[in-house]
Amino acid sequence: MNTPGHRPLDALFRPVALIAVLLAGEALALIIALSSHASGGRLIQFGLTSLGIQWICLSTLCTTFLLRRPLARLRSPTVAWICLGILLCMTLLVTLAAWSLFATPGDLADGKWSFVLRALAIALVVGLLTLLTYQNYWRAKQLAVSAEHAKLQALQARIQPHFLFNTLNTGVSLLHAKPDLAEQLLLDLSDLFRAALSQRESLRLAEDISLARRYLEIEQLRLGDRLRLTWDIPAELPALQVPTLSIQPLAENAIRHGIEPSTTGGDVGIRISTIDGFLQVAVSNSLPPASSRAAAGHQVGLSSVRARIHASTQGRGRVDTRVADDLYTATIRLPLDVAG
C-alpha cells in the first residue's frame, strides 16, 4: 500500500513530468524518422510518427489518470507493470488504427503485422527504460522521505517532553487548587498523553481540533478569567488528515507567549475556514505588554508544525505567521484535495 501524499503516480501528473513525456515522444519520433528509409520524405515521416506517438502517450496518460484511485491501493512495482501493460495496449490500438487509415489496398497482411510488432517492440524497450529510470527516481524519493521523517521524529522528540511536562505541571497545580475538577483533568490529560505518545503520523482534522480543545480547557481551568477563548469552527468539517498534534502546539504557543506573560491575561481565538481550495486554521493571541514579552517565542513548536505540514502535503501546505492589530496569528493552510 502507498501512503497518502506519497503515491507513485503523483509524480507522473505534474506539469514538468507531462511536458517531459511529450518532449521524449517528439525525440523518439525524430530518431525514427531520421533512421527510416521509407519514401515520402523524412519530414512527412516525422509528422506521422509524431502524431502516432503522441496519441499513444496521451491515451496512456488518460487511461492511467482514470485508473489512479484503484492503482493507488497497489504496491509501486505492481503499478509500474500495469502502466507498462497500458502502454503496450495503447500502442497496439493506435498502430492498428493507423494501419487501417493509411495502408493502401495493395499492402499485404504480413506488412501490417510486421508494422504492429515493430511498434510494440519499440514501446516495450522505451517502457522498460522508463521503468528503470522511474525505479531509481522512486528509490531516491523514498530515501528522501525517510530522511525527512527521521528529522521530524527528532524534532518531535524535543517537542513532546516540553508539552507533557507543562501539561503535567498544570494538572498538579489544578489538582491542589480545585480537586472537584480532577476527574475532568485526568480524562483530558489521558487523551493528550495518548496522542503525544502514539505512533500515528496523522489524525482526522476533527480529532486534532478535539485535542487542542482539551489542552485549552485545561489551561482555561488553570488561568481562569485571564484566558478568554473564542472558537469559530463550522458545524461540518472536511474529512481531512492532518499531522498529529498540528493545532495544539500553536495553541500552546499562544498561551505561553501571549497570555501567561500578561498580568491581565488576553484573548486566544481559533478560526477555521476554507478559501480558494485550501483549509485555513488560524490560531491568534493578543500580545502582552512589550516589557513582558519573551525574547524569542513561537519558535520550536511552530517549526515542528511547519515542517510536518510541508512534508505531509509535499510542499503544498504551509504555516504563515503575522502580527497585526496587536494580535499574533499563526495560520495553517492545507489543500482540500488531500482529504482522506
mmCIF file of C-alpha atoms in Angstrom:
data_model
loop_
_atom_site.group_PDB
_atom_site.id
_atom_site.type_symbol
_atom_site.label_atom_id
_atom_site.label_comp_id
_atom_site.label_asym_id
_atom_site.label_seq_id
_atom_site.Cartn_x
_atom_site.Cartn_y
_atom_site.Cartn_z
ATOM 1 C CA MET A 1 0.000 0.000 0.000
ATOM 2 C CA ASN A 2 1.138 3.547 -0.684
ATOM 3 C CA THR A 3 0.784 6.261 1.906
ATOM 4 C CA PRO A 4 -1.399 9.257 1.027
ATOM 5 C CA GLY A 5 0.647 12.140 -0.245
ATOM 6 C CA HIS A 6 3.423 9.802 -1.479
ATOM 7 C CA ARG A 7 1.736 7.781 -4.216
ATOM 8 C CA PRO A 8 3.899 6.708 -7.162
ATOM 9 C CA LEU A 9 1.557 8.218 -9.762
ATOM 10 C CA ASP A 10 1.610 11.655 -8.135
ATOM 11 C CA ALA A 11 4.933 12.455 -9.791
ATOM 12 C CA LEU A 12 3.609 11.456 -13.231
ATOM 13 C CA PHE A 13 0.801 14.010 -13.336
ATOM 14 C CA ARG A 14 2.872 17.059 -12.552
ATOM 15 C CA PRO A 15 3.402 19.668 -15.293
ATOM 16 C CA VAL A 16 7.143 19.031 -15.534
ATOM 17 C CA ALA A 17 6.650 15.270 -15.931
ATOM 18 C CA LEU A 18 3.881 15.678 -18.535
ATOM 19 C CA ILE A 19 5.994 18.057 -20.605
ATOM 20 C CA ALA A 20 8.941 15.652 -20.334
ATOM 21 C CA VAL A 21 6.778 12.782 -21.648
ATOM 22 C CA LEU A 22 5.640 14.810 -24.660
ATOM 23 C CA LEU A 23 9.164 16.013 -25.453
ATOM 24 C CA ALA A 24 10.520 12.476 -25.138
ATOM 25 C CA GLY A 25 7.853 11.366 -27.614
ATOM 26 C CA GLU A 26 8.955 14.026 -30.072
ATOM 27 C CA ALA A 27 12.586 12.968 -29.659
ATOM 28 C CA LEU A 28 11.654 9.331 -30.336
ATOM 29 C CA ALA A 29 9.692 10.373 -33.447
ATOM 30 C CA LEU A 30 12.693 12.317 -34.716
ATOM 31 C CA ILE A 31 15.032 9.348 -34.192
ATOM 32 C CA ILE A 32 12.652 7.000 -36.030
ATOM 33 C CA ALA A 33 12.228 9.477 -38.915
ATOM 34 C CA LEU A 34 15.982 10.004 -39.303
ATOM 35 C CA SER A 35 16.666 6.270 -39.304
ATOM 36 C CA SER A 36 13.857 5.435 -41.737
ATOM 37 C CA HIS A 37 14.424 4.782 -45.467
ATOM 38 C CA ALA A 38 10.736 4.967 -46.367
ATOM 39 C CA SER A 39 9.715 7.006 -49.363
ATOM 40 C CA GLY A 40 7.767 10.225 -48.976
ATOM 41 C CA GLY A 41 10.344 12.362 -47.198
ATOM 42 C CA ARG A 42 11.609 12.391 -43.680
ATOM 43 C CA LEU A 43 9.565 15.438 -42.709
ATOM 44 C CA ILE A 44 6.317 13.644 -43.545
ATOM 45 C CA GLN A 45 7.631 10.532 -41.799
ATOM 46 C CA PHE A 46 8.410 12.605 -38.720
ATOM 47 C CA GLY A 47 4.958 14.201 -38.727
ATOM 48 C CA LEU A 48 3.089 10.891 -38.985
ATOM 49 C CA THR A 49 5.324 9.182 -36.418
ATOM 50 C CA SER A 50 4.996 12.121 -34.033
ATOM 51 C CA LEU A 51 1.203 12.023 -34.381
ATOM 52 C CA GLY A 52 1.098 8.315 -33.582
ATOM 53 C CA ILE A 53 3.475 8.541 -30.635
ATOM 54 C CA GLN A 54 1.642 11.479 -29.092
ATOM 55 C CA TRP A 55 -1.664 9.624 -29.438
ATOM 56 C CA ILE A 56 -0.093 6.671 -27.636
ATOM 57 C CA CYS A 57 1.351 8.911 -24.903
ATOM 58 C CA LEU A 58 -1.861 10.862 -24.342
ATOM 59 C CA SER A 59 -4.126 7.810 -24.348
ATOM 60 C CA THR A 60 -1.783 6.042 -21.909
ATOM 61 C CA LEU A 61 -1.725 9.062 -19.606
ATOM 62 C CA CYS A 62 -5.506 9.492 -19.755
ATOM 63 C CA THR A 63 -6.148 5.809 -19.025
ATOM 64 C CA THR A 64 -3.689 5.849 -16.131
ATOM 65 C CA PHE A 65 -5.284 9.001 -14.751
ATOM 66 C CA LEU A 66 -8.757 7.450 -14.860
ATOM 67 C CA LEU A 67 -7.424 4.389 -13.006
ATOM 68 C CA ARG A 68 -5.389 6.391 -10.481
ATOM 69 C CA ARG A 69 -7.641 5.671 -7.484
ATOM 70 C CA PRO A 70 -7.611 1.850 -7.707
ATOM 71 C CA LEU A 71 -3.932 1.938 -8.683
ATOM 72 C CA ALA A 72 -3.141 3.996 -5.573
ATOM 73 C CA ARG A 73 -4.088 0.992 -3.433
ATOM 74 C CA LEU A 74 -1.433 -1.206 -5.047
ATOM 75 C CA ARG A 75 2.290 -1.511 -4.414
ATOM 76 C CA SER A 76 4.667 0.590 -6.513
ATOM 77 C CA PRO A 77 6.165 -2.316 -8.579
ATOM 78 C CA THR A 78 2.668 -3.565 -9.445
ATOM 79 C CA VAL A 79 1.629 -0.072 -10.527
ATOM 80 C CA ALA A 80 4.703 0.174 -12.761
ATOM 81 C CA TRP A 81 3.964 -3.113 -14.576
ATOM 82 C CA ILE A 82 0.304 -2.199 -15.024
ATOM 83 C CA CYS A 83 1.342 1.123 -16.571
ATOM 84 C CA LEU A 84 3.648 -0.751 -18.949
ATOM 85 C CA GLY A 85 0.740 -3.003 -19.905
ATOM 86 C CA ILE A 86 -1.437 0.057 -20.569
ATOM 87 C CA LEU A 87 1.308 1.499 -22.789
ATOM 88 C CA LEU A 88 1.502 -1.694 -24.856
ATOM 89 C CA CYS A 89 -2.290 -1.877 -25.197
ATOM 90 C CA MET A 90 -2.497 1.731 -26.368
ATOM 91 C CA THR A 91 0.367 1.111 -28.801
ATOM 92 C CA LEU A 92 -1.484 -1.872 -30.269
ATOM 93 C CA LEU A 93 -4.736 0.070 -30.669
ATOM 94 C CA VAL A 94 -3.091 3.154 -32.185
ATOM 95 C CA THR A 95 -0.936 1.178 -34.644
ATOM 96 C CA LEU A 96 -3.922 -0.894 -35.811
ATOM 97 C CA ALA A 97 -5.930 2.298 -36.283
ATOM 98 C CA ALA A 98 -3.026 3.923 -38.164
ATOM 99 C CA TRP A 99 -2.695 0.927 -40.463
ATOM 100 C CA SER A 100 -6.411 0.934 -41.261
ATOM 101 C CA LEU A 101 -6.307 4.663 -42.060
ATOM 102 C CA PHE A 102 -3.075 4.948 -44.028
ATOM 103 C CA ALA A 103 -2.439 1.499 -45.552
ATOM 104 C CA THR A 104 -3.116 1.174 -49.304
ATOM 105 C CA PRO A 105 -5.211 -1.700 -50.707
ATOM 106 C CA GLY A 106 -2.058 -3.275 -52.124
ATOM 107 C CA ASP A 107 -0.328 -3.592 -48.736
ATOM 108 C CA LEU A 108 -0.090 -7.183 -47.561
ATOM 109 C CA ALA A 109 -1.364 -8.506 -44.236
ATOM 110 C CA ASP A 110 2.171 -9.606 -43.403
ATOM 111 C CA GLY A 111 3.261 -5.975 -43.642
ATOM 112 C CA LYS A 112 0.503 -4.998 -41.245
ATOM 113 C CA TRP A 113 1.624 -7.356 -38.503
ATOM 114 C CA SER A 114 5.270 -6.545 -39.107
ATOM 115 C CA PHE A 115 4.413 -2.853 -38.582
ATOM 116 C CA VAL A 116 2.458 -3.617 -35.406
ATOM 117 C CA LEU A 117 5.187 -5.856 -33.956
ATOM 118 C CA ARG A 118 7.878 -3.250 -34.620
ATOM 119 C CA ALA A 119 5.787 -0.611 -32.842
ATOM 120 C CA LEU A 120 5.187 -2.934 -29.885
ATOM 121 C CA ALA A 121 8.899 -3.762 -29.681
ATOM 122 C CA ILE A 122 9.807 -0.070 -29.611
ATOM 123 C CA ALA A 123 7.135 0.609 -26.986
ATOM 124 C CA LEU A 124 8.393 -2.290 -24.867
ATOM 125 C CA VAL A 125 12.009 -1.105 -24.969
ATOM 126 C CA VAL A 126 11.049 2.510 -24.200
ATOM 127 C CA GLY A 127 8.690 1.355 -21.437
ATOM 128 C CA LEU A 128 11.334 -0.813 -19.773
ATOM 129 C CA LEU A 129 13.889 2.008 -19.903
ATOM 130 C CA THR A 130 11.294 4.348 -18.389
ATOM 131 C CA LEU A 131 10.547 1.837 -15.626
ATOM 132 C CA LEU A 132 14.248 1.549 -14.811
ATOM 133 C CA THR A 133 14.613 5.332 -14.667
ATOM 134 C CA TYR A 134 11.476 5.708 -12.571
ATOM 135 C CA GLN A 135 12.566 2.952 -10.194
ATOM 136 C CA ASN A 136 15.765 4.875 -9.455
ATOM 137 C CA TYR A 137 13.760 8.081 -9.018
ATOM 138 C CA TRP A 138 11.268 6.417 -6.672
ATOM 139 C CA ARG A 139 14.041 4.898 -4.537
ATOM 140 C CA ALA A 140 15.680 8.309 -4.203
ATOM 141 C CA LYS A 141 12.297 9.799 -3.343
ATOM 142 C CA GLN A 142 11.629 7.204 -0.649
ATOM 143 C CA LEU A 143 15.102 7.734 0.839
ATOM 144 C CA ALA A 144 14.456 11.474 0.943
ATOM 145 C CA VAL A 145 11.080 10.893 2.627
ATOM 146 C CA SER A 146 12.681 8.542 5.163
ATOM 147 C CA ALA A 147 15.371 11.099 5.938
ATOM 148 C CA GLU A 148 12.742 13.816 6.341
ATOM 149 C CA HIS A 149 10.676 11.536 8.578
ATOM 150 C CA ALA A 150 13.709 10.872 10.771
ATOM 151 C CA LYS A 151 14.331 14.619 11.087
ATOM 152 C CA LEU A 152 10.699 15.207 12.034
ATOM 153 C CA GLN A 153 10.807 12.447 14.651
ATOM 154 C CA ALA A 154 13.910 14.003 16.176
ATOM 155 C CA LEU A 155 12.169 17.379 16.246
ATOM 156 C CA GLN A 156 9.050 15.842 17.781
ATOM 157 C CA ALA A 157 11.205 14.227 20.454
ATOM 158 C CA ARG A 158 12.165 17.741 21.510
ATOM 159 C CA ILE A 159 8.559 18.964 21.472
ATOM 160 C CA GLN A 160 6.766 16.174 23.306
ATOM 161 C CA PRO A 161 8.620 16.287 26.679
ATOM 162 C CA HIS A 162 8.113 20.056 26.816
ATOM 163 C CA PHE A 163 4.416 19.664 26.075
ATOM 164 C CA LEU A 164 3.936 16.774 28.516
ATOM 165 C CA PHE A 165 5.818 18.378 31.410
ATOM 166 C CA ASN A 166 3.918 21.648 31.013
ATOM 167 C CA THR A 167 0.610 19.813 30.947
ATOM 168 C CA LEU A 168 1.574 17.719 33.970
ATOM 169 C CA ASN A 169 2.539 20.824 35.947
ATOM 170 C CA THR A 170 -0.783 22.354 35.009
ATOM 171 C CA GLY A 171 -2.524 19.241 36.286
ATOM 172 C CA VAL A 172 -0.628 19.250 39.576
ATOM 173 C CA SER A 173 -1.482 22.879 40.304
ATOM 174 C CA LEU A 174 -5.094 22.332 39.332
ATOM 175 C CA LEU A 175 -5.447 19.220 41.472
ATOM 176 C CA HIS A 176 -4.335 21.172 44.538
ATOM 177 C CA ALA A 177 -6.475 24.224 43.793
ATOM 178 C CA LYS A 178 -9.660 22.567 42.502
ATOM 179 C CA PRO A 179 -9.912 18.897 43.466
ATOM 180 C CA ASP A 180 -13.530 18.736 42.256
ATOM 181 C CA LEU A 181 -12.242 19.068 38.670
ATOM 182 C CA ALA A 182 -9.688 16.267 38.990
ATOM 183 C CA GLU A 183 -11.738 13.754 37.003
ATOM 184 C CA GLN A 184 -12.163 16.094 34.053
ATOM 185 C CA LEU A 185 -8.477 16.964 34.151
ATOM 186 C CA LEU A 186 -7.348 13.348 34.231
ATOM 187 C CA LEU A 187 -9.573 12.435 31.286
ATOM 188 C CA ASP A 188 -8.227 15.336 29.233
ATOM 189 C CA LEU A 189 -4.640 14.544 30.221
ATOM 190 C CA SER A 190 -5.152 10.906 29.271
ATOM 191 C CA ASP A 191 -6.244 11.862 25.758
ATOM 192 C CA LEU A 192 -3.348 14.283 25.350
ATOM 193 C CA PHE A 193 -0.743 11.804 26.620
ATOM 194 C CA ARG A 194 -2.131 9.104 24.353
ATOM 195 C CA ALA A 195 -1.912 11.351 21.285
ATOM 196 C CA ALA A 196 1.562 12.668 22.139
ATOM 197 C CA LEU A 197 2.999 9.190 22.680
ATOM 198 C CA SER A 198 1.203 7.432 19.839
ATOM 199 C CA GLN A 199 2.945 6.412 16.632
ATOM 200 C CA ARG A 200 0.147 7.762 14.440
ATOM 201 C CA GLU A 201 1.518 10.241 11.954
ATOM 202 C CA SER A 202 -1.838 11.801 11.149
ATOM 203 C CA LEU A 203 -5.334 12.322 12.525
ATOM 204 C CA ARG A 204 -8.639 13.493 11.165
ATOM 205 C CA LEU A 205 -8.967 17.252 11.443
ATOM 206 C CA ALA A 206 -11.859 16.882 13.909
ATOM 207 C CA GLU A 207 -9.702 14.689 16.194
ATOM 208 C CA ASP A 208 -6.811 17.152 16.174
ATOM 209 C CA ILE A 209 -9.187 20.018 16.995
ATOM 210 C CA SER A 210 -10.574 17.932 19.858
ATOM 211 C CA LEU A 211 -7.068 17.504 21.306
ATOM 212 C CA ALA A 212 -6.417 21.241 21.040
ATOM 213 C CA ARG A 213 -9.760 21.876 22.731
ATOM 214 C CA ARG A 214 -8.816 19.545 25.629
ATOM 215 C CA TYR A 215 -5.500 21.343 26.062
ATOM 216 C CA LEU A 216 -7.194 24.745 26.100
ATOM 217 C CA GLU A 217 -9.833 23.505 28.544
ATOM 218 C CA ILE A 218 -7.036 22.520 30.946
ATOM 219 C CA GLU A 219 -5.397 25.926 30.507
ATOM 220 C CA GLN A 220 -8.776 27.603 30.989
ATOM 221 C CA LEU A 221 -9.146 25.841 34.340
ATOM 222 C CA ARG A 222 -5.637 26.917 35.356
ATOM 223 C CA LEU A 223 -5.767 30.525 34.151
ATOM 224 C CA GLY A 224 -9.424 31.243 34.836
ATOM 225 C CA ASP A 225 -10.591 34.693 33.716
ATOM 226 C CA ARG A 226 -7.136 35.550 32.418
ATOM 227 C CA LEU A 227 -7.770 33.346 29.378
ATOM 228 C CA ARG A 228 -10.601 34.378 27.075
ATOM 229 C CA LEU A 229 -11.257 31.752 24.380
ATOM 230 C CA THR A 230 -13.075 32.234 21.091
ATOM 231 C CA TRP A 231 -13.945 29.350 18.754
ATOM 232 C CA ASP A 232 -15.113 29.946 15.199
ATOM 233 C CA ILE A 233 -15.489 26.457 13.709
ATOM 234 C CA PRO A 234 -18.041 25.342 11.087
ATOM 235 C CA ALA A 235 -20.566 22.678 12.065
ATOM 236 C CA GLU A 236 -19.232 20.297 9.399
ATOM 237 C CA LEU A 237 -15.504 19.838 8.943
ATOM 238 C CA PRO A 238 -13.862 18.322 5.848
ATOM 239 C CA ALA A 239 -12.577 14.752 6.190
ATOM 240 C CA LEU A 240 -9.001 15.983 6.095
ATOM 241 C CA GLN A 241 -5.949 14.203 7.506
ATOM 242 C CA VAL A 242 -3.501 16.445 9.375
ATOM 243 C CA PRO A 243 -0.215 15.582 11.141
ATOM 244 C CA THR A 244 -0.859 14.535 14.726
ATOM 245 C CA LEU A 245 -0.873 17.491 17.131
ATOM 246 C CA SER A 246 -0.740 20.194 14.488
ATOM 247 C CA ILE A 247 -3.057 22.674 16.214
ATOM 248 C CA GLN A 248 -2.186 22.044 19.875
ATOM 249 C CA PRO A 249 1.420 23.386 19.648
ATOM 250 C CA LEU A 250 0.098 26.629 18.132
ATOM 251 C CA ALA A 251 -2.441 26.913 20.953
ATOM 252 C CA GLU A 252 0.332 26.197 23.471
ATOM 253 C CA ASN A 253 2.483 28.945 21.955
ATOM 254 C CA ALA A 254 -0.444 31.340 22.165
ATOM 255 C CA ILE A 255 -0.798 30.602 25.889
ATOM 256 C CA ARG A 256 2.909 30.672 26.732
ATOM 257 C CA HIS A 257 3.871 33.770 24.767
ATOM 258 C CA GLY A 258 0.619 35.699 24.669
ATOM 259 C CA ILE A 259 -1.397 35.027 27.819
ATOM 260 C CA GLU A 260 0.996 33.916 30.585
ATOM 261 C CA PRO A 261 3.361 36.948 30.385
ATOM 262 C CA SER A 262 0.445 39.373 30.796
ATOM 263 C CA THR A 263 -0.877 40.080 34.300
ATOM 264 C CA THR A 264 -4.311 40.817 32.850
ATOM 265 C CA GLY A 265 -4.345 37.802 30.519
ATOM 266 C CA GLY A 266 -5.616 38.026 26.971
ATOM 267 C CA ASP A 267 -7.579 36.510 24.129
ATOM 268 C CA VAL A 268 -6.961 33.311 22.159
ATOM 269 C CA GLY A 269 -9.038 32.589 19.094
ATOM 270 C CA ILE A 270 -9.210 29.568 16.793
ATOM 271 C CA ARG A 271 -10.907 30.051 13.462
ATOM 272 C CA ILE A 272 -11.373 27.513 10.655
ATOM 273 C CA SER A 273 -12.390 28.478 7.133
ATOM 274 C CA THR A 274 -11.987 27.395 3.510
ATOM 275 C CA ILE A 275 -10.593 29.779 0.911
ATOM 276 C CA ASP A 276 -9.691 29.024 -2.732
ATOM 277 C CA GLY A 277 -9.446 25.252 -2.277
ATOM 278 C CA PHE A 278 -7.478 25.481 0.971
ATOM 279 C CA LEU A 279 -8.470 24.856 4.556
ATOM 280 C CA GLN A 280 -7.217 27.546 6.928
ATOM 281 C CA VAL A 281 -6.769 27.016 10.656
ATOM 282 C CA ALA A 282 -5.888 30.324 12.296
ATOM 283 C CA VAL A 283 -4.729 30.469 15.927
ATOM 284 C CA SER A 284 -4.398 34.027 17.206
ATOM 285 C CA ASN A 285 -3.475 35.548 20.553
ATOM 286 C CA SER A 286 -3.336 39.053 21.915
ATOM 287 C CA LEU A 287 0.174 40.344 22.517
ATOM 288 C CA PRO A 288 1.365 41.030 26.076
ATOM 289 C CA PRO A 289 2.980 44.341 27.001
ATOM 290 C CA ALA A 290 6.321 44.839 25.277
ATOM 291 C CA SER A 291 8.188 44.808 28.585
ATOM 292 C CA SER A 292 6.979 41.274 29.416
ATOM 293 C CA ARG A 293 7.373 39.609 26.018
ATOM 294 C CA ALA A 294 9.761 36.679 25.657
ATOM 295 C CA ALA A 295 12.878 37.374 23.616
ATOM 296 C CA ALA A 296 12.238 34.505 21.218
ATOM 297 C CA GLY A 297 8.842 32.872 21.228
ATOM 298 C CA HIS A 298 6.685 30.821 18.892
ATOM 299 C CA GLN A 299 9.741 29.015 17.517
ATOM 300 C CA VAL A 300 10.190 25.333 18.391
ATOM 301 C CA GLY A 301 6.551 24.269 18.244
ATOM 302 C CA LEU A 302 5.950 26.384 15.170
ATOM 303 C CA SER A 303 8.985 24.895 13.411
ATOM 304 C CA SER A 304 7.736 21.390 14.110
ATOM 305 C CA VAL A 305 4.251 22.088 12.767
ATOM 306 C CA ARG A 306 5.627 23.887 9.705
ATOM 307 C CA ALA A 307 7.992 21.011 8.847
ATOM 308 C CA ARG A 308 5.329 18.325 9.309
ATOM 309 C CA ILE A 309 2.710 20.211 7.279
ATOM 310 C CA HIS A 310 5.242 20.748 4.479
ATOM 311 C CA ALA A 311 6.240 17.065 4.426
ATOM 312 C CA SER A 312 2.712 15.640 4.625
ATOM 313 C CA THR A 313 1.443 17.781 1.718
ATOM 314 C CA GLN A 314 4.575 17.591 -0.463
ATOM 315 C CA GLY A 315 5.151 21.314 -0.077
ATOM 316 C CA ARG A 316 1.616 22.420 -0.961
ATOM 317 C CA GLY A 317 0.613 23.218 2.617
ATOM 318 C CA ARG A 318 2.289 25.803 4.780
ATOM 319 C CA VAL A 319 2.161 27.728 8.050
ATOM 320 C CA ASP A 320 2.088 31.524 7.888
ATOM 321 C CA THR A 321 2.528 33.959 10.768
ATOM 322 C CA ARG A 322 1.784 37.633 11.052
ATOM 323 C CA VAL A 323 1.393 40.386 13.638
ATOM 324 C CA ALA A 324 -1.392 42.896 13.113
ATOM 325 C CA ASP A 325 -3.703 44.933 15.371
ATOM 326 C CA ASP A 326 -1.868 43.695 18.496
ATOM 327 C CA LEU A 327 -2.602 40.084 17.524
ATOM 328 C CA TYR A 328 -0.134 37.334 16.715
ATOM 329 C CA THR A 329 -1.698 34.859 14.264
ATOM 330 C CA ALA A 330 -0.348 31.524 13.059
ATOM 331 C CA THR A 331 -2.309 30.102 10.127
ATOM 332 C CA ILE A 332 -2.115 26.543 8.812
ATOM 333 C CA ARG A 333 -3.047 26.216 5.123
ATOM 334 C CA LEU A 334 -3.873 22.742 3.815
ATOM 335 C CA PRO A 335 -5.035 21.761 0.303
ATOM 336 C CA LEU A 336 -8.549 20.332 0.433
ATOM 337 C CA ASP A 337 -7.885 17.776 -2.314
ATOM 338 C CA VAL A 338 -5.818 15.606 0.061
ATOM 339 C CA ALA A 339 -8.909 14.726 2.057
ATOM 340 C CA GLY A 340 -8.785 11.206 3.465
#
